GROMACS .gro file of C-alpha atoms in nm:
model
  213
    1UNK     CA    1   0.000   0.000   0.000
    2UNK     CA    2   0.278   0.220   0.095
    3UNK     CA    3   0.437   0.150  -0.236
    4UNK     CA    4   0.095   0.228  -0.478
    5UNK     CA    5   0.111   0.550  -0.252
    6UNK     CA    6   0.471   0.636  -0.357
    7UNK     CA    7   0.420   0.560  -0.733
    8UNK     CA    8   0.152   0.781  -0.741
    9UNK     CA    9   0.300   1.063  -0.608
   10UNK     CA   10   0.589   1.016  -0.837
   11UNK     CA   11   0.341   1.013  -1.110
   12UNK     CA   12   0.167   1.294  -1.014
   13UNK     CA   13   0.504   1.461  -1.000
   14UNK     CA   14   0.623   1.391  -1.319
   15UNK     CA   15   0.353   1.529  -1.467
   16UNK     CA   16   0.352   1.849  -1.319
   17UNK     CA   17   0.714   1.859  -1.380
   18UNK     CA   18   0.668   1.780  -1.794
   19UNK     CA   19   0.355   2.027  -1.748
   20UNK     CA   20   0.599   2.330  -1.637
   21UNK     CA   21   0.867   2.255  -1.879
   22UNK     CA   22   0.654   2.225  -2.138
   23UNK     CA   23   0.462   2.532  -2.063
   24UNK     CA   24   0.829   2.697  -2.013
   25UNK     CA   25   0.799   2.732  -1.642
   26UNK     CA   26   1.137   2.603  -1.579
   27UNK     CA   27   1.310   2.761  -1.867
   28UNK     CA   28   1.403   2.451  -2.069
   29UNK     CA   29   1.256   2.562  -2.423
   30UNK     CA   30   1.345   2.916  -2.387
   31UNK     CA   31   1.660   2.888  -2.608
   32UNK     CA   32   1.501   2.703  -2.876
   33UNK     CA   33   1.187   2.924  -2.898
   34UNK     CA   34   1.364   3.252  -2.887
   35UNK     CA   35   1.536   3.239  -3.254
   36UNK     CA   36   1.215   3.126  -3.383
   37UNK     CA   37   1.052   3.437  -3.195
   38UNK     CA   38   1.232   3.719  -3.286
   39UNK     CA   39   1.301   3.549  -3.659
   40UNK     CA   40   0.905   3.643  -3.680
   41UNK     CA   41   0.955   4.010  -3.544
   42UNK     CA   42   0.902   4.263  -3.774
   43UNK     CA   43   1.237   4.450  -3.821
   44UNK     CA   44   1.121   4.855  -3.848
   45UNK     CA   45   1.489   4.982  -3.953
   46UNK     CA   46   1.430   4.720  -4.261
   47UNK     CA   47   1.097   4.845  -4.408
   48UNK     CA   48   1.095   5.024  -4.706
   49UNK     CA   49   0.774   5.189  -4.901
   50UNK     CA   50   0.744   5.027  -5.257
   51UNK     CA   51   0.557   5.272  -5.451
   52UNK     CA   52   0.225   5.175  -5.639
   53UNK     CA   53   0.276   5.031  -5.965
   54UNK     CA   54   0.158   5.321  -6.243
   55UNK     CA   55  -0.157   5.266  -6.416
   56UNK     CA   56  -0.085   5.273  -6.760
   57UNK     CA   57  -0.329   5.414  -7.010
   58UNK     CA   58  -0.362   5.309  -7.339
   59UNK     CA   59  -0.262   5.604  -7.592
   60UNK     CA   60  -0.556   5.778  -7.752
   61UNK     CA   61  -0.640   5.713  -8.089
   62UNK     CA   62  -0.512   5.968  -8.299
   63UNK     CA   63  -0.776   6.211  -8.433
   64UNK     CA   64  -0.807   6.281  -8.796
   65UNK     CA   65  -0.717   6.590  -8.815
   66UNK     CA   66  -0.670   6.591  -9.211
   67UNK     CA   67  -1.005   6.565  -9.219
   68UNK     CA   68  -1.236   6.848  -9.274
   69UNK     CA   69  -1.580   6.950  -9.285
   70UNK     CA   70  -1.737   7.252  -9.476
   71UNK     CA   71  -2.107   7.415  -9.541
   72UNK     CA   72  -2.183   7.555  -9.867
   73UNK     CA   73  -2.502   7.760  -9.794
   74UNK     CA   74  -2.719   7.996 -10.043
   75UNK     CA   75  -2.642   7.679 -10.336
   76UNK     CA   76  -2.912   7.732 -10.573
   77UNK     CA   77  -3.139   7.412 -10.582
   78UNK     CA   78  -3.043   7.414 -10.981
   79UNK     CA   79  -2.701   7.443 -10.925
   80UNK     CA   80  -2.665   7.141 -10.730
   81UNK     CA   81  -2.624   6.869 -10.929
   82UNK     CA   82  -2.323   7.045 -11.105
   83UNK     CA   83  -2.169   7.138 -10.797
   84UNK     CA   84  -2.155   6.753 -10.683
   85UNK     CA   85  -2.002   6.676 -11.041
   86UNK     CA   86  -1.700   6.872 -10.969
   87UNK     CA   87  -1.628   6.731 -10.591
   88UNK     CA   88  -1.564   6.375 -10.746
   89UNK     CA   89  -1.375   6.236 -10.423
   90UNK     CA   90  -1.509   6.436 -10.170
   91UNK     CA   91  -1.796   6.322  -9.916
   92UNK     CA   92  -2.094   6.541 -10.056
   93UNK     CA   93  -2.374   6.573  -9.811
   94UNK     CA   94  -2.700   6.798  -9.980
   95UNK     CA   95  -2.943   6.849  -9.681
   96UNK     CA   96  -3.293   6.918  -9.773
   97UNK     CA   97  -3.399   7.263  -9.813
   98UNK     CA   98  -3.659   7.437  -9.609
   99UNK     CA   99  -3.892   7.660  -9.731
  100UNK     CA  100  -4.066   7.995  -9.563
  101UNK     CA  101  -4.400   8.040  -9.382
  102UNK     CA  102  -4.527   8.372  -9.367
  103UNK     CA  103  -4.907   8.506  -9.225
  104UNK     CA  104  -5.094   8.731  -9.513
  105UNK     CA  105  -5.341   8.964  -9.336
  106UNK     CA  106  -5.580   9.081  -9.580
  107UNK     CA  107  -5.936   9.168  -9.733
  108UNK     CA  108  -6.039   8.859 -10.032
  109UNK     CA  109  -5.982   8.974 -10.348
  110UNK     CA  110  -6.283   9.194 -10.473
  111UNK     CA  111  -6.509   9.136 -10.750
  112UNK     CA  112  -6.295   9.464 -10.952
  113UNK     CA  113  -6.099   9.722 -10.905
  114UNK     CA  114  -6.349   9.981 -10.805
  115UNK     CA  115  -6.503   9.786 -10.579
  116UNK     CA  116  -6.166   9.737 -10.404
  117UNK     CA  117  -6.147  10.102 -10.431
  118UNK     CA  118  -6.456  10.162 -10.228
  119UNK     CA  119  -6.353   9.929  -9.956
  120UNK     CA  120  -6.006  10.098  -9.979
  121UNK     CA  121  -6.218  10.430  -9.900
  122UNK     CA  122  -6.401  10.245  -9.605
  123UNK     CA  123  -6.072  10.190  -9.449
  124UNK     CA  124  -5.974  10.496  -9.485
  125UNK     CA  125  -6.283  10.636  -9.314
  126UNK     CA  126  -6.205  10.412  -9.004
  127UNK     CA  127  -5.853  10.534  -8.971
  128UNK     CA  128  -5.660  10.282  -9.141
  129UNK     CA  129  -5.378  10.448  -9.382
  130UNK     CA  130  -5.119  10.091  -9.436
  131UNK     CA  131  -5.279   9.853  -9.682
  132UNK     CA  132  -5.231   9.814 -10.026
  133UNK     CA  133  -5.462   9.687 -10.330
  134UNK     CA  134  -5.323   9.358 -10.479
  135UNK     CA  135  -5.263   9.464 -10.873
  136UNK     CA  136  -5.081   9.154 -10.955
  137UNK     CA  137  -5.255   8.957 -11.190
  138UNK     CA  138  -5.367   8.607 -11.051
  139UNK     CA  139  -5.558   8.468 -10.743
  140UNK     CA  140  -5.482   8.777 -10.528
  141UNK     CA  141  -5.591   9.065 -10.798
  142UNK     CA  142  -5.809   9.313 -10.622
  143UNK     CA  143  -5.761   9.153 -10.251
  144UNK     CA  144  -5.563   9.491 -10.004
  145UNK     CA  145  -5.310   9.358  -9.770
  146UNK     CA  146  -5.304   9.523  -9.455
  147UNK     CA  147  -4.960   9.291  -9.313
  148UNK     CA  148  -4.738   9.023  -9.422
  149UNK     CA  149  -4.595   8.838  -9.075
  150UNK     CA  150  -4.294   8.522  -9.015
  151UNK     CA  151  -4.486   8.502  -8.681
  152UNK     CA  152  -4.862   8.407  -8.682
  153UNK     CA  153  -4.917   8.579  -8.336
  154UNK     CA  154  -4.788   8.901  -8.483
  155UNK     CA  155  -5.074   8.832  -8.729
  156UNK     CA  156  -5.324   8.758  -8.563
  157UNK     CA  157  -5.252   9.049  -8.299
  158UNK     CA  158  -5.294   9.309  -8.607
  159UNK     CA  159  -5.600   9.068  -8.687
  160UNK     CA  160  -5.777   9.132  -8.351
  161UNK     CA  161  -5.676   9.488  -8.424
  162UNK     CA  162  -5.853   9.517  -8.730
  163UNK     CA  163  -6.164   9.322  -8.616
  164UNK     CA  164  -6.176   9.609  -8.300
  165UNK     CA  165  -6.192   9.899  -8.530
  166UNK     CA  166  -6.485   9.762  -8.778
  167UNK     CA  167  -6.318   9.588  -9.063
  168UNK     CA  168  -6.503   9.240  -9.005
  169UNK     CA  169  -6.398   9.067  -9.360
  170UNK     CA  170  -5.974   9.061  -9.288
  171UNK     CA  171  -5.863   8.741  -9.340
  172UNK     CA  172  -5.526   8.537  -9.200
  173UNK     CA  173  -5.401   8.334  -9.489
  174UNK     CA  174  -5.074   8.078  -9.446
  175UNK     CA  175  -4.802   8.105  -9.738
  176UNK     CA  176  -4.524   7.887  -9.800
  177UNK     CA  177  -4.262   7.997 -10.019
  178UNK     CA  178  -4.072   7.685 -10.157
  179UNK     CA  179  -3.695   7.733 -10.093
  180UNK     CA  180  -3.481   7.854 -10.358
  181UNK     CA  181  -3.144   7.755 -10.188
  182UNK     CA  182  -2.969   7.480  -9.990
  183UNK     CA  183  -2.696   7.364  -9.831
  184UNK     CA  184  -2.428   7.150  -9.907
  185UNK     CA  185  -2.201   6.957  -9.683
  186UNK     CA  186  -1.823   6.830  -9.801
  187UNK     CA  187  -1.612   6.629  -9.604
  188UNK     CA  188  -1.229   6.548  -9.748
  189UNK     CA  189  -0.867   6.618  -9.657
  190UNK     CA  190  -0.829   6.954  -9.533
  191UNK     CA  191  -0.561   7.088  -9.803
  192UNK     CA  192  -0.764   6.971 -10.119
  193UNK     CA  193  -1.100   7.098  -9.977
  194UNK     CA  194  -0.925   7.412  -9.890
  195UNK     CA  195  -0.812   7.437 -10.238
  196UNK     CA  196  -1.084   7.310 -10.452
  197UNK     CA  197  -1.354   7.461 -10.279
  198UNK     CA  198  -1.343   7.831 -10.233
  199UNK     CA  199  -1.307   7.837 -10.668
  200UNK     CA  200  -1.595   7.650 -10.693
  201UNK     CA  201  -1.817   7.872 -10.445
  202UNK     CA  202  -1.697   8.185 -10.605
  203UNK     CA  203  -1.918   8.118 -10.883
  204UNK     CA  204  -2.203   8.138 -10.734
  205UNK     CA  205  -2.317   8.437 -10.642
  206UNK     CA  206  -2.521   8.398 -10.300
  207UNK     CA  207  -2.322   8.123 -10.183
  208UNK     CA  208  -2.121   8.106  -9.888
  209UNK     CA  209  -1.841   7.866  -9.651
  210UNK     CA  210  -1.848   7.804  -9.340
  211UNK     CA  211  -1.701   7.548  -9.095
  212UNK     CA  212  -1.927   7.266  -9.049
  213UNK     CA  213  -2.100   7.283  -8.656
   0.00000   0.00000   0.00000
């Protein structure tokens, strides 16, 4: 019994004792752990900044800068055709032409020319001086303008005016006045369009260049 009792303690002994030296207690692993320790330090007199890599950007395309781009405006519409025929190798762009809208405030056209000169004198009697009789043969003979407008409210403003002071037969009546010109783009290298073209334009009485928008 005394001898169990003995072994144990020495057994419980040991194990303490392997406990400690493994937990470094007694100092046993100190020398072999140390290297490894400060090996894994970080050593601040060794740091360096590395800088960040530059980005690199790819180079832009180059722009073509022998190209150019001009407006012919004021090209007569019958003078178009011919114009194209002698800019064989440029880019030849003919936008559409645009015509005009104007606003006619007027009387109809009456039945002759004295009775437009009695309504003339009716006018007159109200106060109103700025008209005109229409002597132009055709659908207008005999009708007296009193305003020819771009902008319909300007019209029908001088309508309303009319209407105020007694003359209850004036008329608004839209006109649209085909275009006589157009434009004309051409693209090509800058030296031969600057060459070629301002020959060409002179011409053409009317016509003008300017740089494309």
């Amino acid at each position: 019994m005394r001898v169990f009792r003995a072994f144990f303690l020495l057994l419980v002994l040991a194990n303490l004792g392997f406990f400690a030296w493994t937990k470094g207690y007694l100092g046993g692993q100190e020398s072999g752990r140390e290297p490894q320790r400060l090996a894994s330090q970080i050593v601040p007199e060794k740091l360096r900044i590395v800088a960040a890599a530059p980005v690199v950007t790819a180079p832009a395309a180059p722009s073509p800068a022998w190209l150019a781009c001009r407006v012919v405006t004021g090209l007569p519409l019958a003078e178009v055709e011919a114009f194209k025929a002698e800019l064989v190798g440029f880019n030849v762009e003919v936008k559409p032409a645009e015509g005009t809208t104007s606003y006619w405030v007027h009387i109809p056209p009456q039945a002759s020319k004295a009775a437009a000169d009695k309504k003339a004198a009716e006018l007159r009697a109200l106060g109103i001086k700025d008209f005109y009789i229409m002597q132009d043969e055709g659908p207008s003979l005999n009708a007296i303008s009193l305003g020819l407008f771009k902008n319909e409210a300007a019209a029908g403003e001088l309508l309303q005016n009319m209407i105020k002071r007694g003359v209850r037969s004036a008329r608004i009546e839209v006109r649209q006045t085909p275009a006589r010109h157009t434009r004309v783009l051409v693209k090509g290298p800058s030296e031969l369009l600057d060459r070629r073209l301002p020959g060409l334009v002179a011409k053409m009485p009317g016509a003008a260049t300017t740089e494309c928008p």
